[in-house]
Amino acid sequence: MLNPYQTIARLTACLIASFGLGTVFNYKVYDSYWNGTINRVQTVDFNILSHTLPTTLSHLLIEGKNLEIQNILDSNYGLFGLAITNSDVTEVLYHTSDRESYSWSEQLSNPSNLLNSSSLFSNLRDPIPTNPDWTYPHAYALEIDNGKLTNSGEIIGKLYFVRSRPPTFNKEILKFIQSFWRDSSRYQTYRATYISFLLSGLLFFIFIEAIISKQKKITIVKQELQSKEDEYKAIKENYTKRINLIKKDNLKSENIIQGLKEEINSITSKNTDLISKIKDNQDKNIDLKEEIDFLYEENQKIIQQKELEIQ
């Protein structure tokens, strides 16, 4: 019979291993999404904005339209950061507002963070620039190409493009667990991955249990066969001992019978001698009787003669 505690332990181990493998696979999904897909999407976004935003924001900055500038910086829903500084980057004039799941203030409000980062920037000019300062050659590009056409005019500010920092994998998975049924492509992938690996782990557990159960049955059958074989050996040894005892008894009986036969032969021989002697004695007795009868008759005759003489 299978031990239920061992069965539960194997099931737990299979599920934990499946969850671990699913987590490893989902880490690749996470890395591919945040450092691959999102990175390429932001590359395309930055490439488009490098052609349009410097012109628009330079115009709004010259006219001092603060609300319109802030609305433009927030139009990306905080998915990446935009910040406008003065010309010598000593003050941040505008930046993308914080959103519920990400605080841009910590990263964009300090000019030194922008200077020390690898963020891109475009110059805002007066008069308004018409050519991009840089472009990406393609969506997978890691380096920019400087603009082939230059812009003239006074630099009145700098527009920084800041890529969003992906959440840590632990936070990503925690958020996924909290919103397990959320209708999101990557969450669907996470969900399908975990379910697939857990089902695979469950099937593996069932397969292992079937093998263990079969092995247990084989072991039980072997034990039963061994027990019967031992029992057969014991019976065989018992019969062998009894047969040997019987053989010994038979041998003793044969020896006794042989001794009796010899005694019988000896007695028979003696009886034969005795019978022969008796016959000899009988013959002698017959002869003796005849002599006695003869002597008796002779004696009678003598007596009769004597009596006649006396008369």
Coordinates of C-alpha atoms in Angstrom, one line a residue:
M1 CA 0.0 0.0 0.0
L2 CA 1.3 3.4 -0.9
N3 CA 2.3 5.8 1.9
P4 CA -0.1 8.8 1.8
Y5 CA 2.5 11.1 3.3
Q6 CA 5.1 10.1 0.6
T7 CA 2.4 10.6 -2.1
I8 CA 1.6 14.1 -0.8
A9 CA 5.4 14.9 -0.7
R10 CA 5.9 13.7 -4.3
L11 CA 2.9 15.7 -5.4
T12 CA 4.1 18.8 -3.6
A13 CA 7.6 18.4 -5.1
C14 CA 6.2 18.0 -8.6
L15 CA 4.0 21.1 -8.3
I16 CA 6.9 23.1 -6.8
A17 CA 9.2 22.0 -9.6
S18 CA 6.6 22.8 -12.2
F19 CA 6.0 26.2 -10.7
G20 CA 9.7 26.8 -10.6
L21 CA 10.1 25.8 -14.3
G22 CA 7.1 28.0 -15.2
T23 CA 8.7 30.9 -13.3
V24 CA 11.9 30.4 -15.2
F25 CA 10.0 30.4 -18.5
N26 CA 8.0 33.4 -17.5
Y27 CA 11.2 35.3 -16.6
K28 CA 12.1 34.9 -20.2
V29 CA 8.7 36.2 -21.2
Y30 CA 9.1 39.1 -18.8
D31 CA 12.6 39.9 -20.1
S32 CA 11.4 39.6 -23.7
Y33 CA 8.5 41.9 -23.0
W34 CA 10.2 44.7 -21.0
N35 CA 13.7 44.6 -22.5
G36 CA 12.6 43.6 -25.9
T37 CA 9.1 44.6 -27.0
I38 CA 8.7 47.6 -24.8
N39 CA 12.2 48.7 -25.6
R40 CA 11.5 48.6 -29.3
V41 CA 8.1 50.3 -28.9
Q42 CA 9.8 53.1 -27.0
T43 CA 12.5 53.3 -29.7
V44 CA 9.8 53.8 -32.3
D45 CA 8.0 56.3 -30.1
F46 CA 11.2 58.3 -29.4
N47 CA 12.0 58.2 -33.1
I48 CA 8.6 59.7 -34.0
L49 CA 8.7 62.2 -31.1
S50 CA 12.2 63.4 -32.0
H51 CA 10.7 64.6 -35.3
T52 CA 7.6 66.3 -33.8
L53 CA 8.0 67.3 -30.2
P54 CA 11.0 69.7 -30.5
T55 CA 9.0 71.8 -32.9
T56 CA 5.8 71.8 -30.9
L57 CA 7.3 72.3 -27.5
S58 CA 9.7 75.0 -28.7
H59 CA 6.6 76.9 -30.0
L60 CA 4.7 76.4 -26.7
L61 CA 7.7 77.3 -24.6
I62 CA 8.3 80.5 -26.5
E63 CA 4.6 81.4 -26.0
G64 CA 4.7 80.3 -22.3
K65 CA 1.8 77.9 -22.6
N66 CA 2.5 75.9 -19.5
L67 CA -0.7 73.8 -19.4
E68 CA -0.4 72.7 -23.0
I69 CA 3.2 71.7 -22.4
Q70 CA 2.3 69.6 -19.4
N71 CA -0.6 68.0 -21.3
I72 CA 1.8 67.0 -24.0
L73 CA 4.3 65.5 -21.5
D74 CA 1.4 63.5 -19.9
S75 CA -0.1 62.4 -23.2
N76 CA 1.9 59.1 -23.1
Y77 CA 0.0 58.0 -19.9
G78 CA 3.4 57.9 -18.1
L79 CA 4.6 54.9 -20.0
F80 CA 7.9 56.7 -20.5
G81 CA 9.4 59.9 -19.2
L82 CA 9.6 63.3 -20.8
A83 CA 11.3 66.3 -19.1
I84 CA 12.1 69.8 -20.2
T85 CA 15.0 71.7 -18.6
N86 CA 16.5 75.1 -19.1
S87 CA 19.4 75.4 -21.6
D88 CA 22.2 74.6 -19.1
V89 CA 20.3 71.8 -17.4
T90 CA 20.3 73.3 -13.9
E91 CA 16.5 73.3 -13.5
V92 CA 13.8 71.0 -14.5
L93 CA 10.9 73.1 -15.8
Y94 CA 8.4 70.4 -16.7
H95 CA 8.3 66.6 -16.5
T96 CA 5.9 63.7 -16.9
S97 CA 3.5 63.5 -14.0
D98 CA 3.5 60.5 -11.6
R99 CA 1.1 57.7 -12.3
E100 CA -0.4 55.2 -9.9
S101 CA 2.2 52.5 -10.5
Y102 CA 5.2 54.6 -11.3
S103 CA 6.7 57.8 -9.8
W104 CA 8.5 59.9 -12.4
S105 CA 9.2 62.7 -9.9
E106 CA 12.0 60.8 -8.3
Q107 CA 13.7 60.3 -11.7
L108 CA 12.9 63.5 -13.6
S109 CA 12.7 66.3 -11.0
N110 CA 16.5 66.3 -10.3
P111 CA 18.6 67.6 -13.2
S112 CA 21.7 65.7 -12.1
N113 CA 19.7 62.4 -12.7
L114 CA 19.2 63.5 -16.3
L115 CA 22.8 64.4 -16.8
N116 CA 24.1 61.2 -15.3
S117 CA 21.7 59.0 -17.2
S118 CA 22.0 57.8 -20.8
S119 CA 18.8 59.5 -21.7
L120 CA 18.4 61.2 -25.0
F121 CA 17.6 64.9 -25.4
S122 CA 16.7 67.2 -28.2
N123 CA 17.3 70.9 -28.1
L124 CA 14.4 73.3 -28.0
R125 CA 15.2 76.5 -30.0
D126 CA 14.0 79.9 -30.8
P127 CA 13.3 80.1 -33.7
I128 CA 11.5 76.8 -33.8
P129 CA 13.6 73.9 -35.0
T130 CA 12.4 72.0 -38.1
N131 CA 14.9 69.1 -38.3
P132 CA 15.4 66.3 -35.7
D133 CA 18.7 66.4 -33.8
W134 CA 18.9 62.5 -34.0
T135 CA 17.0 59.5 -35.3
Y136 CA 17.1 55.7 -34.8
P137 CA 17.9 53.8 -38.0
H138 CA 15.5 51.0 -37.1
A139 CA 13.4 49.7 -34.2
Y140 CA 16.1 47.3 -33.0
A141 CA 18.8 50.0 -33.0
L142 CA 20.6 50.6 -29.7
E143 CA 22.5 53.7 -31.0
I144 CA 21.2 56.9 -32.6
D145 CA 22.3 58.6 -35.7
N146 CA 22.9 62.3 -35.5
G147 CA 20.6 64.4 -37.7
K148 CA 22.0 65.1 -41.2
L149 CA 20.4 68.6 -41.2
T150 CA 21.2 71.1 -38.4
N151 CA 19.0 73.7 -36.8
S152 CA 19.8 77.3 -36.1
G153 CA 18.6 79.5 -33.3
E154 CA 19.1 80.0 -29.6
I155 CA 18.8 76.9 -27.3
I156 CA 16.0 77.8 -24.9
G157 CA 15.7 74.4 -23.3
K158 CA 16.3 70.7 -23.6
L159 CA 13.7 67.9 -24.0
Y160 CA 14.8 64.6 -22.4
F161 CA 13.4 61.3 -23.4
V162 CA 13.7 58.8 -20.5
R163 CA 12.9 55.1 -20.9
S164 CA 10.7 53.6 -18.2
R165 CA 12.4 51.3 -15.7
P166 CA 10.8 47.9 -15.9
P167 CA 9.5 46.6 -12.6
T168 CA 11.5 43.9 -10.9
F169 CA 10.5 40.4 -11.8
N170 CA 9.3 39.7 -8.3
K171 CA 7.0 42.8 -8.4
E172 CA 5.8 41.8 -11.9
I173 CA 4.8 38.3 -10.7
L174 CA 3.3 39.6 -7.5
K175 CA 1.2 42.0 -9.6
F176 CA 0.3 39.2 -11.9
I177 CA -0.9 37.0 -9.0
Q178 CA -3.0 39.9 -7.6
S179 CA -4.6 40.4 -11.0
F180 CA -4.5 36.8 -12.2
W181 CA -7.4 37.0 -14.6
R182 CA -6.5 40.4 -16.1
D183 CA -7.0 40.6 -19.8
S184 CA -3.4 41.4 -20.8
S185 CA -1.3 39.7 -23.4
R186 CA 1.7 39.1 -21.1
Y187 CA -0.6 38.1 -18.2
Q188 CA -2.3 35.6 -20.5
T189 CA 1.2 34.3 -21.4
Y190 CA 2.1 34.1 -17.7
R191 CA -1.2 32.4 -16.9
A192 CA -0.9 29.9 -19.8
T193 CA 2.7 29.1 -18.9
Y194 CA 1.9 28.4 -15.2
I195 CA -1.2 26.4 -16.0
S196 CA 0.7 24.4 -18.7
F197 CA 3.6 23.6 -16.4
L198 CA 1.4 22.8 -13.4
L199 CA -0.7 20.4 -15.6
S200 CA 2.6 18.9 -16.9
G201 CA 3.8 18.5 -13.3
L202 CA 0.5 16.9 -12.4
L203 CA 0.7 14.5 -15.4
F204 CA 4.3 13.7 -14.4
F205 CA 3.2 13.0 -10.9
I206 CA 0.4 10.6 -12.1
F207 CA 3.0 8.9 -14.4
I208 CA 5.5 8.5 -11.5
E209 CA 2.7 7.3 -9.2
A210 CA 1.7 4.7 -11.8
I211 CA 5.3 3.5 -12.0
I212 CA 5.7 3.4 -8.2
S213 CA 2.4 1.5 -7.9
K214 CA 3.4 -1.0 -10.5
Q215 CA 6.8 -1.4 -8.9
K216 CA 5.1 -2.0 -5.5
K217 CA 2.9 -4.6 -7.1
I218 CA 5.9 -6.3 -8.7
T219 CA 7.7 -6.2 -5.3
I220 CA 4.7 -7.7 -3.6
V221 CA 4.4 -10.5 -6.2
K222 CA 8.2 -11.2 -5.9
Q223 CA 7.8 -11.3 -2.1
E224 CA 4.9 -13.7 -2.5
L225 CA 6.8 -15.9 -4.9
Q226 CA 9.8 -15.8 -2.6
S227 CA 7.7 -16.8 0.3
K228 CA 6.1 -19.7 -1.7
E229 CA 9.6 -20.7 -2.9
D230 CA 10.9 -20.6 0.7
E231 CA 7.8 -22.6 1.8
Y232 CA 8.4 -25.1 -1.0
K233 CA 12.1 -25.4 0.0
A234 CA 11.1 -26.0 3.6
I235 CA 8.5 -28.7 2.6
K236 CA 11.1 -30.2 0.2
E237 CA 13.7 -30.3 3.0
N238 CA 11.1 -31.8 5.4
Y239 CA 10.2 -34.5 2.9
T240 CA 13.9 -35.1 2.1
K241 CA 14.6 -35.6 5.8
R242 CA 11.6 -37.9 6.1
I243 CA 12.6 -39.9 3.1
N244 CA 16.2 -40.2 4.5
L245 CA 14.7 -41.4 7.8
I246 CA 12.5 -43.9 5.9
K247 CA 15.6 -45.0 3.9
K248 CA 17.5 -45.5 7.2
D249 CA 14.6 -47.4 8.7
N250 CA 14.3 -49.5 5.6
L251 CA 18.1 -50.2 5.7
K252 CA 17.7 -51.2 9.3
S253 CA 14.8 -53.4 8.4
E254 CA 16.7 -55.0 5.6
N255 CA 19.6 -55.6 8.0
I256 CA 17.2 -57.2 10.5
I257 CA 15.5 -59.2 7.8
Q258 CA 18.9 -60.3 6.5
G259 CA 19.9 -61.3 10.1
L260 CA 16.6 -63.2 10.4
K261 CA 17.2 -64.9 7.1
E262 CA 20.6 -65.9 8.2
E263 CA 19.2 -67.2 11.6
I264 CA 16.4 -69.0 9.7
N265 CA 19.0 -70.6 7.4
S266 CA 21.1 -71.5 10.4
I267 CA 18.1 -73.0 12.2
T268 CA 17.0 -74.8 8.9
S269 CA 20.5 -76.2 8.6
K270 CA 20.4 -77.3 12.2
N271 CA 17.0 -78.8 11.8
T272 CA 18.1 -80.6 8.7
D273 CA 21.1 -82.1 10.6
L274 CA 18.7 -82.9 13.5
I275 CA 16.2 -84.6 11.2
S276 CA 19.0 -86.5 9.6
K277 CA 20.2 -87.6 13.0
I278 CA 16.7 -88.5 14.1
K279 CA 16.3 -90.6 11.0
D280 CA 19.6 -92.3 11.7
N281 CA 18.5 -92.9 15.3
Q282 CA 15.2 -94.2 14.0
D283 CA 17.0 -96.6 11.7
K284 CA 19.2 -97.7 14.6
N285 CA 16.2 -98.1 16.9
I286 CA 14.5 -100.3 14.3
D287 CA 17.6 -102.4 14.0
L288 CA 17.9 -102.5 17.8
K289 CA 14.3 -103.5 18.1
E290 CA 14.7 -106.2 15.7
E291 CA 17.7 -107.4 17.7
I292 CA 15.7 -107.2 20.9
D293 CA 12.8 -109.1 19.3
F294 CA 15.2 -111.7 18.0
L295 CA 16.9 -112.0 21.4
Y296 CA 13.5 -112.1 23.1
E297 CA 12.4 -114.9 20.8
E298 CA 15.7 -116.7 21.3
N299 CA 15.3 -116.2 25.0
Q300 CA 11.8 -117.6 24.9
K301 CA 13.0 -120.6 23.0
I302 CA 15.7 -121.2 25.6
I303 CA 13.2 -120.9 28.4
Q304 CA 10.8 -123.3 26.7
Q305 CA 13.6 -125.8 26.2
K306 CA 14.6 -125.5 29.8
E307 CA 11.1 -126.1 30.9
L308 CA 10.9 -129.2 28.7
E309 CA 14.1 -130.4 30.1
I310 CA 12.9 -129.9 33.6
Q311 CA 9.8 -131.9 32.9

